[in-house]
XYZ file of C-alpha atoms in Angstrom:
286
model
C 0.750 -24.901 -9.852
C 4.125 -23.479 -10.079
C 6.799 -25.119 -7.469
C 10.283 -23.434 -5.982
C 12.684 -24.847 -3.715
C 15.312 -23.611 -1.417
C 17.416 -25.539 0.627
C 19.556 -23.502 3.456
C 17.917 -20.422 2.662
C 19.751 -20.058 -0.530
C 17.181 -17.275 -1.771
C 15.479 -14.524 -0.340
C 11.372 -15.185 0.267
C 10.889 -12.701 -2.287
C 12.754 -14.118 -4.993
C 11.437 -17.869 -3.846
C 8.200 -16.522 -4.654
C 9.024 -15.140 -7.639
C 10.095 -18.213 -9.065
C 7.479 -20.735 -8.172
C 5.105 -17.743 -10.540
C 7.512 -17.967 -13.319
C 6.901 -22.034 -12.779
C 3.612 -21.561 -12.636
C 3.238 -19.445 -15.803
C 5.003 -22.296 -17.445
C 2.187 -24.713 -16.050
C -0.306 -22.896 -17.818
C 1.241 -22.626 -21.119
C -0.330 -25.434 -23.511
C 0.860 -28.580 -23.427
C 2.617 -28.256 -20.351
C 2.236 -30.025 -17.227
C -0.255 -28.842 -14.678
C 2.296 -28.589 -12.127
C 5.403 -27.614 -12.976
C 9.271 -26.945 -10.732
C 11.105 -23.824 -11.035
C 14.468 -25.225 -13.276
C 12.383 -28.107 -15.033
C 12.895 -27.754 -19.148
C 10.795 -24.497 -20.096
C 11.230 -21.936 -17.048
C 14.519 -20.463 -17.664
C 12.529 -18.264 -20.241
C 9.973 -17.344 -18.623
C 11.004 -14.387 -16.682
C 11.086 -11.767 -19.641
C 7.923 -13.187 -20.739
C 6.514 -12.709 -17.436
C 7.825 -9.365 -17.442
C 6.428 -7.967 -20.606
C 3.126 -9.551 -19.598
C 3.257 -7.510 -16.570
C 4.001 -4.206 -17.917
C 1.231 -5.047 -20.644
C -1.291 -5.634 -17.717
C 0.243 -2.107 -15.856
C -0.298 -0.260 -19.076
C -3.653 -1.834 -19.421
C -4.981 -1.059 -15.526
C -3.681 2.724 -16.289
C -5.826 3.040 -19.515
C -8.852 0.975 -18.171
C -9.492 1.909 -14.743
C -12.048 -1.517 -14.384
C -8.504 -3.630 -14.568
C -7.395 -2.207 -11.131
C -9.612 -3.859 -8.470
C -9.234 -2.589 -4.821
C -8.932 -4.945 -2.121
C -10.530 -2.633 0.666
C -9.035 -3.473 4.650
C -10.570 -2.106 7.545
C -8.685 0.593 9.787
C -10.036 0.141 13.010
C -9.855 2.833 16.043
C -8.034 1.249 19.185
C -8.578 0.021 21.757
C -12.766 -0.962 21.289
C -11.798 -1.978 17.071
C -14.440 -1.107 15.224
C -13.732 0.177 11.478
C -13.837 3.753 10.587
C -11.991 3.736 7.354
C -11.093 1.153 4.419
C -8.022 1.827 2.700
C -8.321 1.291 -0.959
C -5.151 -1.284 -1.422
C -4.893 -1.687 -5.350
C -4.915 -4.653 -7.424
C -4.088 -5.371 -10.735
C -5.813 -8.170 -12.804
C -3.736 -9.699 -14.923
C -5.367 -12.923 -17.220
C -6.658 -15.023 -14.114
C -4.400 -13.789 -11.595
C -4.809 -10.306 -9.395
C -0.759 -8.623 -9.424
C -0.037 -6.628 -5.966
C 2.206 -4.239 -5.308
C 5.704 -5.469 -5.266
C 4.472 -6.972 -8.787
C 3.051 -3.991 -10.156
C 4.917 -0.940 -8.320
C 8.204 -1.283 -9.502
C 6.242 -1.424 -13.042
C 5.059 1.774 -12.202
C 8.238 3.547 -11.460
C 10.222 2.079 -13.814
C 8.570 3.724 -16.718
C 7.449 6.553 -14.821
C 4.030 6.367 -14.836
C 2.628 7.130 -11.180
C 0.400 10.116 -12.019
C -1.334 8.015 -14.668
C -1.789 4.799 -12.269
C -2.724 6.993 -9.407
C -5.586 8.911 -11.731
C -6.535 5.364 -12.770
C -7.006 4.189 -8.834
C -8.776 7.274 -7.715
C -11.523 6.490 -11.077
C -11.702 2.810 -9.855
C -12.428 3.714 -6.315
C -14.811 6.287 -7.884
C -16.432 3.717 -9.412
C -16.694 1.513 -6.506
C -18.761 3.967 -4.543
C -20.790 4.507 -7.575
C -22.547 1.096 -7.588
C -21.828 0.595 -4.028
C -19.040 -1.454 -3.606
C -17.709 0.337 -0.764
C -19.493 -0.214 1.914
C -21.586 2.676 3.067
C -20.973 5.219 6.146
C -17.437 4.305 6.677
C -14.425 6.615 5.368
C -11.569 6.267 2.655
C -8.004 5.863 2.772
C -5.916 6.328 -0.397
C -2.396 6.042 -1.621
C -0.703 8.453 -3.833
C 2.543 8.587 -5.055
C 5.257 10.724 -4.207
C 4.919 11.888 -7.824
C 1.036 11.664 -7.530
C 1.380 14.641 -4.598
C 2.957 17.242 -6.616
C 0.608 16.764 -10.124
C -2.481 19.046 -10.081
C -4.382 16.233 -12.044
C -3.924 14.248 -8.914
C -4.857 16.935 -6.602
C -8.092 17.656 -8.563
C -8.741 13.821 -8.465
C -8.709 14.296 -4.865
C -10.778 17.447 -4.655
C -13.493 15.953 -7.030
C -13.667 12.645 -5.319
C -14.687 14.344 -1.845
C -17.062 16.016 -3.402
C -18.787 13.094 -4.809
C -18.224 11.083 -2.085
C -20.931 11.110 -0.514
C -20.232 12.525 3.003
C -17.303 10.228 3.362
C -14.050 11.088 5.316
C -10.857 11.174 2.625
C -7.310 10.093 3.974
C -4.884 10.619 1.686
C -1.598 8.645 2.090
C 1.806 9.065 0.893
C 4.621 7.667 1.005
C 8.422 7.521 0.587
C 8.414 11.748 1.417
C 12.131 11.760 0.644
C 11.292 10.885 -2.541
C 9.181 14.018 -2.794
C 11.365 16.096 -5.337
C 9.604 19.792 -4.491
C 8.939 19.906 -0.590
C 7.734 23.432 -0.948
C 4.678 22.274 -3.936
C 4.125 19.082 -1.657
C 3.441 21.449 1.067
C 1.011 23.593 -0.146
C -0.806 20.678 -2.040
C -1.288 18.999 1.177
C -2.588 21.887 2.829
C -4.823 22.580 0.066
C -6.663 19.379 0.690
C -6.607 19.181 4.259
C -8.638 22.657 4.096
C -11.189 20.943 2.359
C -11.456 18.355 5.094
C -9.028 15.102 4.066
C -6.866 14.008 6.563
C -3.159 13.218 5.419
C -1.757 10.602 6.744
C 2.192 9.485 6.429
C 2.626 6.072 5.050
C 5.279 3.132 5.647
C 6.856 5.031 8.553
C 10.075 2.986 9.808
C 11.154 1.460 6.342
C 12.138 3.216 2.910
C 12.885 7.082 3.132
C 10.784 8.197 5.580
C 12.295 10.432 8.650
C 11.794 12.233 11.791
C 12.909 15.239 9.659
C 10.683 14.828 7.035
C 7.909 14.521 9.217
C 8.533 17.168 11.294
C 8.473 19.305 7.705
C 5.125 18.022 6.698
C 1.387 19.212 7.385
C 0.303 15.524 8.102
C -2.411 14.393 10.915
C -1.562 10.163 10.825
C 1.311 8.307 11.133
C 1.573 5.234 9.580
C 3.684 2.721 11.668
C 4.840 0.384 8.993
C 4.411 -3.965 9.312
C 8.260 -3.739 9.947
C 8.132 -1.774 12.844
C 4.849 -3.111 14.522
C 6.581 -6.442 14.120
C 9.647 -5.784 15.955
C 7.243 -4.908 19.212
C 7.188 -8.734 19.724
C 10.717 -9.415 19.469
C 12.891 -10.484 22.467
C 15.713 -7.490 21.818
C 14.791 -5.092 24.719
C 16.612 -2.319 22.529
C 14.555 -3.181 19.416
C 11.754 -2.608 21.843
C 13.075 0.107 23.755
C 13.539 2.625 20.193
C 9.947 1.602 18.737
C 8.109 2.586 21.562
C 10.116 5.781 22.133
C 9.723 6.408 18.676
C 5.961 6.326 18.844
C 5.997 7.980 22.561
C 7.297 11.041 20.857
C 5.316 11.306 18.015
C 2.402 10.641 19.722
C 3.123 13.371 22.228
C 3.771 16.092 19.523
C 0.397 15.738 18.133
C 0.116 13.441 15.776
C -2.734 10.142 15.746
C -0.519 7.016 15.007
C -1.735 3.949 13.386
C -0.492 0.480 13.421
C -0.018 -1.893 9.740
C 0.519 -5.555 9.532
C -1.291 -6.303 13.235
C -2.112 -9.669 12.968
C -2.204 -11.373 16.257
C -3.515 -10.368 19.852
C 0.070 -9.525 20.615
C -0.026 -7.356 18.052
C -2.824 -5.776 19.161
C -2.625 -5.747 22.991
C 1.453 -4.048 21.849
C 0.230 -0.896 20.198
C -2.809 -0.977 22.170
C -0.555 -0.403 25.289
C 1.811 2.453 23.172
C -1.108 4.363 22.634
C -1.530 3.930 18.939
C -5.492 4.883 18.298
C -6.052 3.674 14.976
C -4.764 0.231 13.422
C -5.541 -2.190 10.373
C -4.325 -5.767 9.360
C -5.566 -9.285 9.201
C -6.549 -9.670 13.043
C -9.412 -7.716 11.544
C -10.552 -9.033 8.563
């Protein structure tokens, strides 16, 4: 057990959390005590260590595709909730731990492999509906990077998964689409997968680089509502409320499905229920 305190908010959550794991990383080492406090004799070091460990176990997932082990979350349609896709939310495992994305994504960018860890998910998933992991009859939701979008390995990934999968519905989801360095490829490599029946969906909307501009640009059929946004539907700022629901009014009206993230309580629900969004996923539903 690793341990980190914070009085008066000194730190954010994020890097609170990272350092009751470099604490805990020190509890396993031998010798040590089994619980151990982030600035105790022994921690200070740990961060690099935990860092090269990490990129070891990134490296590892993107040359052995049975490393990465999807955790796979229900997207429900609205209002009645009953699943119609799992999205395939990657995992690393690292020693006895499982890394998730803020551990393993930066990682990923960093050293610029996204098209390699992307391949490596779409084999695991592969896998998964090979011995029947996944459970049967329902559809599948996918990330891919913003590099992953433009790489024709990636593309034929996608194009060889559907068909092998078994009569299942592909959504393909991407995000950060300012990131996307050639709109025009992006474009036409969405296009060529939605003519072979995938559905594209638009991920994170509301946080990073996505944009009204962007999406108005893009060939997509979901948007993605990210946990930020959803969130802000319970707060007491009548203009936070006011822009979200506007926001989803008018994408909603030109078109588009829209799907809620991060719904975890019947507020939540009843919120984007009530906006109109028609498909939604989080842990209300697992």
């Amino acid at each position: 057990i690793g341990v980190a305190m914070s009085e008066h908010a000194a730190f954010s959550l994020h890097e609170l959390q990272t350092r009751a794991d470099l604490a805990m990383y020190s509890a396993k080492r031998p010798g040590n005590r089994k619980i151990v406090f982030h600035g105790e004799g022994g921690t200070e070091g740990m961060a690099s260590l935990v860092s090269n460990l990490r990129v070891n176990a990134v490296y590892n997932a993107v040359q052995r595709p049975e490393c990465i082990q999807p955790h796979y979350q229900a997207i429900v349609t609205l209002p009645d909730g009953k699943p119609v896709y799992y999205e395939a939310l990657a995992r690393i495992r690292h020693g006895e731990d499982l890394l998730t994305p803020p551990e393993f994504l930066p990682i990923v960018r960093n050293h610029r492999i996204e098209v390699e860890f992307d391949l490596a998910v779409l084999r695991s998933v592969e896998e998964d509906i090979r011995i029947g992991r996944v459970k049967p009859g329902f559809g599948l939701s996918i990330n891919v990077s913003p590099v992953g979008i433009l790489d024709e390995r990636v593309i034929q990934g996608f194009l060889g998964m559907l068909s092998r999968a078994k009569g299942r519905r592909i959504i393909v989801e991407i995000s950060e689409l300012g990131l996307i360095a050639q709109l025009d490829k992006a474009e036409e490599n969405i296009k060529r997968l939605r003519d072979v029946g995938c559905l594209v969906a638009l991920d994170d909307f509301g946080s990073g680089y996505s944009s009204l501009r962007m999406l108005s640009s893009m060939p997509v059929d979901i948007v993605k509502f990210d946990i930020s946004m959803i969130h802000l539907l319970t707060s007491t700022c009548e203009k936070q409320l006011r822009i979200v629901g506007e926001i989803a009014h008018i994408i909603h009206a030109n078109g588009y499905a829209i799907a809620a993230e991060g719904v975890e309580t019947r507020e939540h629900l009843d919120n984007v229920v009530n906006l109109g969004f028609s498909l939604a996923q989080g842990f209300y539903f697992d």
